[in-house]
Each structure stands twice: as C-alpha cells, then as structure tokens.
PDB file of C-alpha atoms in Angstrom:
ATOM      1  CA  MET A   1       0.095   0.202  -0.109  1.00  0.00           C
ATOM      2  CA  GLU A   2       1.413   3.395  -0.784  1.00  0.00           C
ATOM      3  CA  ARG A   3       0.281   4.724   2.761  1.00  0.00           C
ATOM      4  CA  PHE A   4       2.936   1.957   3.900  1.00  0.00           C
ATOM      5  CA  GLU A   5       5.258   3.050   1.603  1.00  0.00           C
ATOM      6  CA  GLN A   6       5.195   6.743   3.129  1.00  0.00           C
ATOM      7  CA  LEU A   7       5.301   5.263   6.845  1.00  0.00           C
ATOM      8  CA  GLN A   8       8.516   3.090   5.806  1.00  0.00           C
ATOM      9  CA  GLN A   9      10.087   6.318   4.448  1.00  0.00           C
ATOM     10  CA  LEU A  10       9.354   8.322   7.572  1.00  0.00           C
ATOM     11  CA  ILE A  11      11.118   5.229   9.531  1.00  0.00           C
ATOM     12  CA  HIS A  12      14.013   5.153   6.767  1.00  0.00           C
ATOM     13  CA  ASN A  13      14.688   9.067   7.218  1.00  0.00           C
ATOM     14  CA  ASN A  14      14.314   8.954  11.066  1.00  0.00           C
ATOM     15  CA  GLN A  15      11.296  11.309  11.051  1.00  0.00           C
ATOM     16  CA  ILE A  16       9.792   9.797  14.223  1.00  0.00           C
ATOM     17  CA  GLY A  17       7.795  12.906  15.491  1.00  0.00           C
ATOM     18  CA  THR A  18       6.020  12.785  11.659  1.00  0.00           C
ATOM     19  CA  LEU A  19       5.508   9.290  12.217  1.00  0.00           C
ATOM     20  CA  LYS A  20       4.105   9.456  15.561  1.00  0.00           C
ATOM     21  CA  MET A  21       1.642  11.987  14.108  1.00  0.00           C
ATOM     22  CA  LYS A  22       0.664   9.648  11.206  1.00  0.00           C
ATOM     23  CA  LEU A  23       0.146   6.898  12.841  1.00  0.00           C
ATOM     24  CA  ALA A  24      -2.030   8.502  15.659  1.00  0.00           C
ATOM     25  CA  GLU A  25      -4.623   9.253  12.934  1.00  0.00           C
ATOM     26  CA  MET A  26      -4.743   5.584  11.689  1.00  0.00           C
ATOM     27  CA  ASN A  27      -7.173   2.650  12.556  1.00  0.00           C
ATOM     28  CA  VAL A  28      -5.287   0.413  15.089  1.00  0.00           C
ATOM     29  CA  VAL A  29      -6.120  -2.399  12.637  1.00  0.00           C
ATOM     30  CA  ASP A  30      -4.308  -0.960   9.706  1.00  0.00           C
ATOM     31  CA  ILE A  31      -1.484  -0.124  12.263  1.00  0.00           C
ATOM     32  CA  ALA A  32      -1.291  -3.651  13.021  1.00  0.00           C
ATOM     33  CA  ALA A  33      -1.212  -4.703   9.478  1.00  0.00           C
ATOM     34  CA  PHE A  34       1.520  -2.060   8.662  1.00  0.00           C
ATOM     35  CA  MET A  35       3.561  -3.498  11.302  1.00  0.00           C
ATOM     36  CA  GLU A  36       3.249  -7.063  10.241  1.00  0.00           C
ATOM     37  CA  VAL A  37       5.032  -6.197   7.253  1.00  0.00           C
ATOM     38  CA  LEU A  38       7.874  -4.855   8.947  1.00  0.00           C
ATOM     39  CA  ASP A  39      11.218  -6.742   9.873  1.00  0.00           C
ATOM     40  CA  PRO A  40      11.476  -7.438  13.910  1.00  0.00           C
ATOM     41  CA  GLU A  41      13.777  -4.542  14.241  1.00  0.00           C
ATOM     42  CA  ARG A  42      11.608  -1.805  12.698  1.00  0.00           C
ATOM     43  CA  ARG A  43       8.434  -3.358  14.084  1.00  0.00           C
ATOM     44  CA  LEU A  44       9.738  -3.018  17.698  1.00  0.00           C
ATOM     45  CA  LEU A  45      10.544   0.635  17.038  1.00  0.00           C
ATOM     46  CA  VAL A  46       6.965   1.719  15.792  1.00  0.00           C
ATOM     47  CA  PHE A  47       5.498  -0.239  18.811  1.00  0.00           C
ATOM     48  CA  ARG A  48       7.545   1.995  21.047  1.00  0.00           C
ATOM     49  CA  VAL A  49       6.541   5.078  18.989  1.00  0.00           C
ATOM     50  CA  LEU A  50       3.063   4.227  19.371  1.00  0.00           C
ATOM     51  CA  PRO A  51       1.019   6.609  21.652  1.00  0.00           C
ATOM     52  CA  LYS A  52       0.436   4.604  25.269  1.00  0.00           C
ATOM     53  CA  ASP A  53      -3.703   4.720  24.419  1.00  0.00           C
ATOM     54  CA  LEU A  54      -3.007   2.629  20.932  1.00  0.00           C
ATOM     55  CA  SER A  55      -0.202   0.183  21.917  1.00  0.00           C
ATOM     56  CA  ALA A  56      -2.490  -2.115  24.023  1.00  0.00           C
ATOM     57  CA  ASP A  57      -5.067  -2.427  21.083  1.00  0.00           C
ATOM     58  CA  VAL A  58      -2.705  -2.738  18.396  1.00  0.00           C
ATOM     59  CA  PHE A  59      -0.902  -5.245  20.376  1.00  0.00           C
ATOM     60  CA  SER A  60      -4.145  -7.435  20.448  1.00  0.00           C
ATOM     61  CA  TYR A  61      -4.388  -7.370  16.520  1.00  0.00           C
ATOM     62  CA  LEU A  62      -0.544  -8.813  15.856  1.00  0.00           C
ATOM     63  CA  PRO A  63      -0.171 -12.420  15.349  1.00  0.00           C
ATOM     64  CA  ALA A  64       1.412 -14.435  17.985  1.00  0.00           C
ATOM     65  CA  GLU A  65       4.999 -14.379  16.627  1.00  0.00           C
ATOM     66  CA  ALA A  66       4.995 -10.518  16.689  1.00  0.00           C
ATOM     67  CA  GLN A  67       3.667 -10.124  19.726  1.00  0.00           C
ATOM     68  CA  GLU A  68       5.820 -12.815  21.385  1.00  0.00           C
ATOM     69  CA  HIS A  69       9.113 -10.705  19.761  1.00  0.00           C
ATOM     70  CA  ILE A  70       7.753  -7.367  21.421  1.00  0.00           C
ATOM     71  CA  VAL A  71       7.318  -8.797  25.121  1.00  0.00           C
ATOM     72  CA  ASP A  72      10.558 -10.516  24.684  1.00  0.00           C
ATOM     73  CA  ALA A  73      12.160  -7.423  23.734  1.00  0.00           C
ATOM     74  CA  ILE A  74      10.544  -4.588  25.708  1.00  0.00           C
ATOM     75  CA  SER A  75      11.073  -3.853  29.415  1.00  0.00           C
ATOM     76  CA  ASP A  76       9.241  -5.137  32.528  1.00  0.00           C
ATOM     77  CA  LYS A  77       7.466  -1.819  32.871  1.00  0.00           C
ATOM     78  CA  GLU A  78       6.488  -1.765  29.302  1.00  0.00           C
ATOM     79  CA  VAL A  79       4.971  -5.283  29.186  1.00  0.00           C
ATOM     80  CA  SER A  80       3.089  -4.155  32.416  1.00  0.00           C
ATOM     81  CA  GLN A  81       1.558  -1.143  30.440  1.00  0.00           C
ATOM     82  CA  VAL A  82       0.433  -3.317  27.652  1.00  0.00           C
ATOM     83  CA  VAL A  83      -0.995  -5.955  29.820  1.00  0.00           C
ATOM     84  CA  ASP A  84      -2.715  -3.302  31.566  1.00  0.00           C
ATOM     85  CA  GLY A  85      -4.327  -2.284  28.644  1.00  0.00           C
ATOM     86  CA  LEU A  86      -5.593  -5.393  27.385  1.00  0.00           C
ATOM     87  CA  PHE A  87      -8.498  -7.525  27.840  1.00  0.00           C
ATOM     88  CA  LEU A  88      -8.212 -10.424  29.745  1.00  0.00           C
ATOM     89  CA  ASP A  89      -9.528 -12.828  26.985  1.00  0.00           C
ATOM     90  CA  ASP A  90      -6.722 -11.035  25.029  1.00  0.00           C
ATOM     91  CA  THR A  91      -4.311 -11.435  27.154  1.00  0.00           C
ATOM     92  CA  VAL A  92      -4.985 -15.154  27.483  1.00  0.00           C
ATOM     93  CA  ASP A  93      -5.006 -15.697  23.714  1.00  0.00           C
ATOM     94  CA  PHE A  94      -1.548 -14.286  23.378  1.00  0.00           C
ATOM     95  CA  LEU A  95      -0.060 -16.347  26.319  1.00  0.00           C
ATOM     96  CA  GLU A  96      -1.544 -19.629  24.950  1.00  0.00           C
ATOM     97  CA  GLU A  97       0.515 -19.209  21.753  1.00  0.00           C
ATOM     98  CA  VAL A  98       4.177 -18.193  23.338  1.00  0.00           C
ATOM     99  CA  PRO A  99       6.870 -20.091  24.932  1.00  0.00           C
ATOM    100  CA  ALA A 100       7.008 -20.702  28.918  1.00  0.00           C
ATOM    101  CA  ASN A 101       9.515 -18.023  29.346  1.00  0.00           C
ATOM    102  CA  ILE A 102       7.385 -15.044  27.592  1.00  0.00           C
ATOM    103  CA  VAL A 103       4.620 -16.452  30.157  1.00  0.00           C
ATOM    104  CA  LYS A 104       6.508 -16.068  32.546  1.00  0.00           C
ATOM    105  CA  LYS A 105       7.934 -12.500  31.997  1.00  0.00           C
ATOM    106  CA  VAL A 106       3.983 -11.226  31.417  1.00  0.00           C
ATOM    107  CA  LEU A 107       3.169 -12.900  34.835  1.00  0.00           C
ATOM    108  CA  ARG A 108       5.786 -11.579  36.807  1.00  0.00           C
ATOM    109  CA  ASN A 109       4.792  -8.032  35.672  1.00  0.00           C
ATOM    110  CA  VAL A 110       1.178  -8.105  36.729  1.00  0.00           C
ATOM    111  CA  ASP A 111      -0.813  -7.725  39.899  1.00  0.00           C
ATOM    112  CA  GLY A 112      -1.889 -10.703  42.114  1.00  0.00           C
ATOM    113  CA  GLU A 113      -5.431 -10.873  41.093  1.00  0.00           C
ATOM    114  CA  THR A 114      -4.597 -10.527  37.500  1.00  0.00           C
ATOM    115  CA  ARG A 115      -2.082 -13.198  37.418  1.00  0.00           C
ATOM    116  CA  GLY A 116      -4.375 -15.287  39.411  1.00  0.00           C
ATOM    117  CA  ARG A 117      -7.381 -14.760  36.839  1.00  0.00           C
ATOM    118  CA  ILE A 118      -4.961 -15.194  33.907  1.00  0.00           C
ATOM    119  CA  ARG A 119      -3.770 -18.908  35.356  1.00  0.00           C
ATOM    120  CA  GLN A 120      -7.572 -19.780  35.637  1.00  0.00           C
ATOM    121  CA  PHE A 121      -7.910 -19.120  32.160  1.00  0.00           C
ATOM    122  CA  LEU A 122      -5.047 -21.226  31.153  1.00  0.00           C
ATOM    123  CA  ASN A 123      -6.308 -23.824  32.902  1.00  0.00           C
ATOM    124  CA  TYR A 124      -9.623 -24.198  30.762  1.00  0.00           C
ATOM    125  CA  PRO A 125      -8.697 -26.390  27.900  1.00  0.00           C
ATOM    126  CA  LYS A 126      -7.902 -24.655  24.629  1.00  0.00           C
ATOM    127  CA  ASP A 127     -10.720 -25.610  22.772  1.00  0.00           C
ATOM    128  CA  SER A 128     -13.322 -24.738  25.111  1.00  0.00           C
ATOM    129  CA  ALA A 129     -15.471 -21.924  25.741  1.00  0.00           C
ATOM    130  CA  GLY A 130     -13.733 -21.378  28.961  1.00  0.00           C
ATOM    131  CA  SER A 131     -10.716 -20.317  27.007  1.00  0.00           C
ATOM    132  CA  LEU A 132     -12.526 -18.176  24.563  1.00  0.00           C
ATOM    133  CA  MET A 133     -14.522 -16.105  27.129  1.00  0.00           C
ATOM    134  CA  THR A 134     -14.003 -12.700  28.621  1.00  0.00           C
ATOM    135  CA  VAL A 135     -14.503 -11.351  32.395  1.00  0.00           C
ATOM    136  CA  GLU A 136     -15.060  -8.068  31.535  1.00  0.00           C
ATOM    137  CA  PHE A 137     -18.870  -7.518  31.388  1.00  0.00           C
ATOM    138  CA  ILE A 138     -21.679  -6.358  33.405  1.00  0.00           C
ATOM    139  CA  GLU A 139     -23.470  -8.774  35.943  1.00  0.00           C
ATOM    140  CA  LEU A 140     -25.707  -7.195  38.674  1.00  0.00           C
ATOM    141  CA  HIS A 141     -27.817  -8.644  41.199  1.00  0.00           C
ATOM    142  CA  ASP A 142     -31.755  -8.132  40.055  1.00  0.00           C
ATOM    143  CA  ARG A 143     -32.321  -6.685  43.432  1.00  0.00           C
ATOM    144  CA  LEU A 144     -30.749  -3.615  41.963  1.00  0.00           C
ATOM    145  CA  THR A 145     -32.639  -0.508  41.059  1.00  0.00           C
ATOM    146  CA  VAL A 146     -31.869   1.276  37.563  1.00  0.00           C
ATOM    147  CA  ARG A 147     -30.400   3.997  39.612  1.00  0.00           C
ATOM    148  CA  GLY A 148     -27.858   1.682  41.236  1.00  0.00           C
ATOM    149  CA  ALA A 149     -27.196  -0.228  38.172  1.00  0.00           C
ATOM    150  CA  MET A 150     -26.318   2.848  36.088  1.00  0.00           C
ATOM    151  CA  ASP A 151     -23.707   3.824  38.987  1.00  0.00           C
ATOM    152  CA  HIS A 152     -21.939   0.435  38.795  1.00  0.00           C
ATOM    153  CA  ILE A 153     -21.758   0.781  35.045  1.00  0.00           C
ATOM    154  CA  ARG A 154     -20.565   4.275  35.220  1.00  0.00           C
ATOM    155  CA  LYS A 155     -17.533   3.051  37.644  1.00  0.00           C
ATOM    156  CA  ALA A 156     -16.861  -0.245  35.351  1.00  0.00           C
ATOM    157  CA  GLY A 157     -16.965   1.685  32.120  1.00  0.00           C
ATOM    158  CA  GLU A 158     -13.635   1.639  31.048  1.00  0.00           C
ATOM    159  CA  GLU A 159     -12.850  -1.815  32.066  1.00  0.00           C
ATOM    160  CA  LEU A 160     -15.819  -3.254  30.079  1.00  0.00           C
ATOM    161  CA  GLU A 161     -15.342  -5.197  26.505  1.00  0.00           C
ATOM    162  CA  THR A 162     -18.894  -4.833  25.767  1.00  0.00           C
ATOM    163  CA  LEU A 163     -22.009  -3.516  27.236  1.00  0.00           C
ATOM    164  CA  ASN A 164     -24.715  -4.586  24.899  1.00  0.00           C
ATOM    165  CA  THR A 165     -26.279  -6.436  27.132  1.00  0.00           C
ATOM    166  CA  ILE A 166     -26.416  -6.816  31.094  1.00  0.00           C
ATOM    167  CA  TYR A 167     -26.803  -9.980  32.801  1.00  0.00           C
ATOM    168  CA  THR A 168     -28.591 -10.479  36.427  1.00  0.00           C
ATOM    169  CA  ILE A 169     -27.434 -12.835  38.876  1.00  0.00           C
ATOM    170  CA  ASP A 170     -29.286 -14.282  42.202  1.00  0.00           C
ATOM    171  CA  ASN A 171     -27.679 -14.272  45.467  1.00  0.00           C
ATOM    172  CA  THR A 172     -25.629 -17.606  44.438  1.00  0.00           C
ATOM    173  CA  HIS A 173     -24.390 -16.068  41.301  1.00  0.00           C
ATOM    174  CA  HIS A 174     -26.628 -18.193  38.883  1.00  0.00           C
ATOM    175  CA  LEU A 175     -27.468 -16.474  35.636  1.00  0.00           C
ATOM    176  CA  ILE A 176     -31.179 -15.821  35.667  1.00  0.00           C
ATOM    177  CA  GLY A 177     -31.806 -13.146  33.225  1.00  0.00           C
ATOM    178  CA  ALA A 178     -30.729 -10.459  31.118  1.00  0.00           C
ATOM    179  CA  LEU A 179     -31.620  -7.026  29.593  1.00  0.00           C
ATOM    180  CA  ARG A 180     -30.404  -4.386  27.723  1.00  0.00           C
ATOM    181  CA  LEU A 181     -28.515  -0.954  28.433  1.00  0.00           C
ATOM    182  CA  PHE A 182     -31.615   0.775  26.797  1.00  0.00           C
ATOM    183  CA  ASP A 183     -34.030  -0.987  29.227  1.00  0.00           C
ATOM    184  CA  LEU A 184     -32.425   1.008  32.062  1.00  0.00           C
ATOM    185  CA  ILE A 185     -32.252   4.368  30.180  1.00  0.00           C
ATOM    186  CA  LYS A 186     -35.951   4.314  29.358  1.00  0.00           C
ATOM    187  CA  ASN A 187     -37.047   3.538  32.840  1.00  0.00           C
ATOM    188  CA  SER A 188     -37.477   5.184  36.288  1.00  0.00           C
ATOM    189  CA  GLU A 189     -34.280   5.054  38.543  1.00  0.00           C
ATOM    190  CA  ASP A 190     -36.364   3.362  41.340  1.00  0.00           C
ATOM    191  CA  LYS A 191     -37.401   0.663  38.997  1.00  0.00           C
ATOM    192  CA  ARG A 192     -35.990  -2.801  39.920  1.00  0.00           C
ATOM    193  CA  LEU A 193     -33.904  -5.013  37.440  1.00  0.00           C
ATOM    194  CA  ALA A 194     -36.232  -7.761  38.736  1.00  0.00           C
ATOM    195  CA  ASP A 195     -38.814  -6.082  37.286  1.00  0.00           C
ATOM    196  CA  LEU A 196     -37.227  -5.190  33.871  1.00  0.00           C
ATOM    197  CA  ARG A 197     -35.392  -8.277  33.151  1.00  0.00           C
ATOM    198  CA  THR A 198     -36.194 -11.123  30.795  1.00  0.00           C
ATOM    199  CA  ALA A 199     -35.724 -14.875  31.620  1.00  0.00           C
ATOM    200  CA  ALA A 200     -32.365 -16.480  31.784  1.00  0.00           C
ATOM    201  CA  PRO A 201     -30.575 -16.314  27.777  1.00  0.00           C
ATOM    202  CA  LEU A 202     -29.138 -18.649  26.060  1.00  0.00           C
ATOM    203  CA  SER A 203     -25.659 -19.829  27.368  1.00  0.00           C
ATOM    204  CA  VAL A 204     -22.948 -22.626  27.453  1.00  0.00           C
ATOM    205  CA  ARG A 205     -20.923 -24.407  29.868  1.00  0.00           C
ATOM    206  CA  THR A 206     -17.066 -23.511  30.108  1.00  0.00           C
ATOM    207  CA  GLY A 207     -16.399 -27.137  28.856  1.00  0.00           C
ATOM    208  CA  GLU A 208     -18.284 -26.634  25.827  1.00  0.00           C
ATOM    209  CA  ASP A 209     -16.352 -27.294  22.514  1.00  0.00           C
ATOM    210  CA  ARG A 210     -15.399 -24.106  20.654  1.00  0.00           C
ATOM    211  CA  GLU A 211     -16.751 -25.079  17.162  1.00  0.00           C
ATOM    212  CA  GLU A 212     -20.150 -26.265  18.784  1.00  0.00           C
ATOM    213  CA  VAL A 213     -20.094 -22.365  20.402  1.00  0.00           C
ATOM    214  CA  ALA A 214     -19.467 -21.421  17.128  1.00  0.00           C
ATOM    215  CA  ARG A 215     -22.274 -23.011  15.616  1.00  0.00           C
ATOM    216  CA  ILE A 216     -24.537 -21.702  18.153  1.00  0.00           C
ATOM    217  CA  PHE A 217     -23.370 -18.064  17.250  1.00  0.00           C
ATOM    218  CA  HIS A 218     -24.364 -18.695  13.508  1.00  0.00           C
ATOM    219  CA  ARG A 219     -27.694 -20.714  14.194  1.00  0.00           C
ATOM    220  CA  TYR A 220     -28.799 -17.660  16.653  1.00  0.00           C
ATOM    221  CA  ASP A 221     -27.195 -14.774  14.780  1.00  0.00           C
ATOM    222  CA  LEU A 222     -25.534 -13.779  18.628  1.00  0.00           C
ATOM    223  CA  SER A 223     -23.472 -11.053  19.282  1.00  0.00           C
ATOM    224  CA  GLU A 224     -22.656 -12.454  22.535  1.00  0.00           C
ATOM    225  CA  LEU A 225     -23.184 -15.537  24.782  1.00  0.00           C
ATOM    226  CA  PRO A 226     -22.821 -15.990  28.519  1.00  0.00           C
ATOM    227  CA  VAL A 227     -20.731 -18.795  29.755  1.00  0.00           C
ATOM    228  CA  VAL A 228     -21.942 -20.782  33.027  1.00  0.00           C
ATOM    229  CA  ASP A 229     -20.037 -23.349  35.163  1.00  0.00           C
ATOM    230  CA  GLY A 230     -21.291 -26.948  36.001  1.00  0.00           C
ATOM    231  CA  GLU A 231     -23.627 -25.450  38.354  1.00  0.00           C
ATOM    232  CA  GLY A 232     -25.137 -22.763  36.523  1.00  0.00           C
ATOM    233  CA  ARG A 233     -23.236 -19.988  37.740  1.00  0.00           C
ATOM    234  CA  LEU A 234     -22.191 -17.075  35.397  1.00  0.00           C
ATOM    235  CA  VAL A 235     -18.641 -16.969  35.001  1.00  0.00           C
ATOM    236  CA  GLY A 236     -17.720 -15.419  31.699  1.00  0.00           C
ATOM    237  CA  LEU A 237     -18.751 -13.804  28.151  1.00  0.00           C
ATOM    238  CA  ILE A 238     -17.980 -14.818  24.812  1.00  0.00           C
ATOM    239  CA  THR A 239     -18.335 -12.167  22.254  1.00  0.00           C
ATOM    240  CA  VAL A 240     -18.620 -11.989  18.612  1.00  0.00           C
ATOM    241  CA  ASP A 241     -15.414 -11.293  17.812  1.00  0.00           C
ATOM    242  CA  ASP A 242     -13.481 -13.917  19.676  1.00  0.00           C
ATOM    243  CA  ILE A 243     -15.632 -16.479  17.915  1.00  0.00           C
ATOM    244  CA  MET A 244     -14.711 -14.955  14.564  1.00  0.00           C
ATOM    245  CA  ASP A 245     -11.344 -16.121  15.251  1.00  0.00           C
ATOM    246  CA  VAL A 246     -12.521 -19.723  15.655  1.00  0.00           C
ATOM    247  CA  ILE A 247     -14.205 -19.657  12.093  1.00  0.00           C
ATOM    248  CA  GLN A 248     -11.297 -18.269  10.645  1.00  0.00           C
ATOM    249  CA  GLN A 249      -9.269 -21.137  12.415  1.00  0.00           C
ATOM    250  CA  GLU A 250     -11.770 -23.624  11.255  1.00  0.00           C
ATOM    251  CA  ASN A 251     -12.243 -22.573   7.831  1.00  0.00           C
ATOM    252  CA  THR A 252      -8.255 -22.480   7.507  1.00  0.00           C
ATOM    253  CA  GLU A 253      -8.136 -26.106   8.735  1.00  0.00           C
ATOM    254  CA  ASP A 254     -10.816 -27.103   6.306  1.00  0.00           C
ATOM    255  CA  MET A 255      -9.053 -25.561   3.396  1.00  0.00           C
ATOM    256  CA  GLU A 256      -5.871 -27.666   4.499  1.00  0.00           C
ATOM    257  CA  LYS A 257      -7.736 -30.578   4.557  1.00  0.00           C
ATOM    258  CA  MET A 258      -9.188 -30.517   1.226  1.00  0.00           C
ATOM    259  CA  ALA A 259      -5.944 -29.593  -0.246  1.00  0.00           C
ATOM    260  CA  ALA A 260      -4.289 -32.425   1.580  1.00  0.00           C
ATOM    261  CA  ILE A 261      -1.867 -30.038   3.632  1.00  0.00           C
ATOM    262  CA  VAL A 262      -0.369 -30.991   7.095  1.00  0.00           C
ATOM    263  CA  PRO A 263      -2.541 -28.356   9.226  1.00  0.00           C
ATOM    264  CA  SER A 264      -0.554 -25.296   9.738  1.00  0.00           C
ATOM    265  CA  GLU A 265      -0.694 -22.974  12.899  1.00  0.00           C
ATOM    266  CA  LYS A 266      -0.914 -19.912  10.220  1.00  0.00           C
ATOM    267  CA  GLU A 267      -4.125 -18.896   8.443  1.00  0.00           C
ATOM    268  CA  TYR A 268      -4.334 -20.647   4.810  1.00  0.00           C
ATOM    269  CA  LEU A 269      -4.356 -17.060   2.809  1.00  0.00           C
ATOM    270  CA  LYS A 270      -0.920 -15.737   4.784  1.00  0.00           C
ATOM    271  CA  THR A 271       0.765 -19.353   4.405  1.00  0.00           C
ATOM    272  CA  SER A 272       3.289 -19.037   1.460  1.00  0.00           C
ATOM    273  CA  PRO A 273       3.651 -21.492  -1.578  1.00  0.00           C
ATOM    274  CA  LEU A 274       6.808 -22.742  -0.323  1.00  0.00           C
ATOM    275  CA  GLU A 275       5.247 -23.824   3.255  1.00  0.00           C
ATOM    276  CA  MET A 276       2.069 -25.389   1.336  1.00  0.00           C
ATOM    277  CA  PHE A 277       4.441 -27.081  -0.627  1.00  0.00           C
ATOM    278  CA  ARG A 278       6.465 -28.777   2.197  1.00  0.00           C
ATOM    279  CA  LYS A 279       3.425 -29.543   4.293  1.00  0.00           C
ATOM    280  CA  ARG A 280       1.935 -31.433   1.181  1.00  0.00           C
ATOM    281  CA  ILE A 281       4.584 -32.973  -0.273  1.00  0.00           C
ATOM    282  CA  VAL A 282       4.237 -36.135   1.858  1.00  0.00           C
ATOM    283  CA  TRP A 283       0.612 -36.575   0.284  1.00  0.00           C
ATOM    284  CA  LEU A 284       1.551 -35.868  -2.888  1.00  0.00           C
ATOM    285  CA  MET A 285       4.209 -38.694  -2.585  1.00  0.00           C
ATOM    286  CA  VAL A 286       1.853 -41.444  -1.375  1.00  0.00           C
TER     287      VAL A 286
END
C-alpha cells in the first residue's frame, strides 16, 4: 500500500515525530497490518512510537509471533503497561501461543489478582468455551434499582469489553436474566432490575467445544453469549469478535484438509506457496 510505503520512508529518514503523528491518525487494525510487513527491529521501533492509548489495542491485533518478539524485547515496565491495557481474554489468547519464558515474563509483571485470573483461564482446555470467554462485562444482582445499576456501569465503564447486554444474577451467582442498556435508560431510576429483566438467556458451559459455540452463534445470529459453570453460575462472556477468530481458524483447517496439507498454525491465505508445498509433499508422494 502507498500509505505503508510513506510510513516506511519516515522510518528510513528517522522522522519519528511525523511517524508518531501519522500513526495516531490511523485505525488500530491498519497499524497492526503495517507492523506485520516490517522486520522485527522496525516493528519494535513502531510499537514504542505508538501513543500509549493505542499500543495495547494494536498489540491485540498482531499475530502471536510478532507479539512474542515485542514482549521479549521490551522492558518489564512496558510489559506491565501493555497487559494493563489489554482485555483479559486477549491476554490469555496471547499467552496460549507463546513459550513458557514469555508467559513467566508477563505473569511477573501483573498484579496478584490479574495473575490469578490469567492462570485460571489458562487451565481451561484450549478448544473450550472457557478459554474464549472474557470477564469484562456487566453482571448485576436483580434486586438493584436502575439508579444502582447505572452507578455501577459508570464506575466499571472503561474496564468493559462490551455493554450490549447486562446480565442479572441471584444470591448464588446463578444466571437468571438479561436486559439491554436501553432498558435502563428508558425506565425510572427506582425501577428494580427484577421487574425489567427477561428470563435467563441462552448460555454455554465452560467445557463446551469451541466449534459448537461457533455453531450456536451462527444458528441464533448472536453478538455475545454468556458462559456458566457446571452449577449454572455466570463466569464469563464470549463476544462475536472472539468467535470470528474461531471460525477463521476452522475455515483454515478445512481448506488445508481439502488440499491435503498438513495442518498449520498460520491462516491459509497467509501461508506462502513454499510452505504449502512442504506441508503437502508427503501426500503428493503417497
């Protein structure tokens, strides 16, 4: 792309101030795409040039190999800043793909509570609903009023991955209902959530296979799906962007099987012809 060439020219000319200004005007997805075409040294330079409010978002869109190189190269303080800006599910997705030394570097640079939550997620099977879910969503007891609910949402707002739906729980943390943010806005502040919520929505268990979760998203045209444990207690939420990653991975596997290619960690369209040949040569010889 012509824009990428202009950015590379700025790097070559050491025009770091102008580079930082241009990056700040770009979408985080485009910045990640630009960083993918750079060599590791320049990629690290660009990452460090990024404004702090963008760096974590850009990091979440990078492939695991690029994420690993960045975390390995940056300081402990920088690691802490990146992880603080990531949603928990994005952190877990990254840690599932990198070597143990990178995992240790991340874990030693987060607070105790976050470390415990990350370890809990890493214990879920990789292909399960539990490994896909986020815990950054709104869950409220249905005895709260609209006023109490809105106060809670305002306090937690910046930490939330989604605000499409508010889920209600009982005294034992069981999922018992759901309502929309719009339902709170249009009702009086003294109204109780118990009077506004619908019945318990569709949910999946933490151990549910991710392919089945993807089928449920497709079948019911969902944007998010709550996750419960074996006792029906609400523990997390899967959003549509997470499930799109699963669908992409499954499509890659299907295309490789049709082409008689040994399964790869890379997306099909990002795999070079030489790599495809090496992975297919055994089948061709047979």
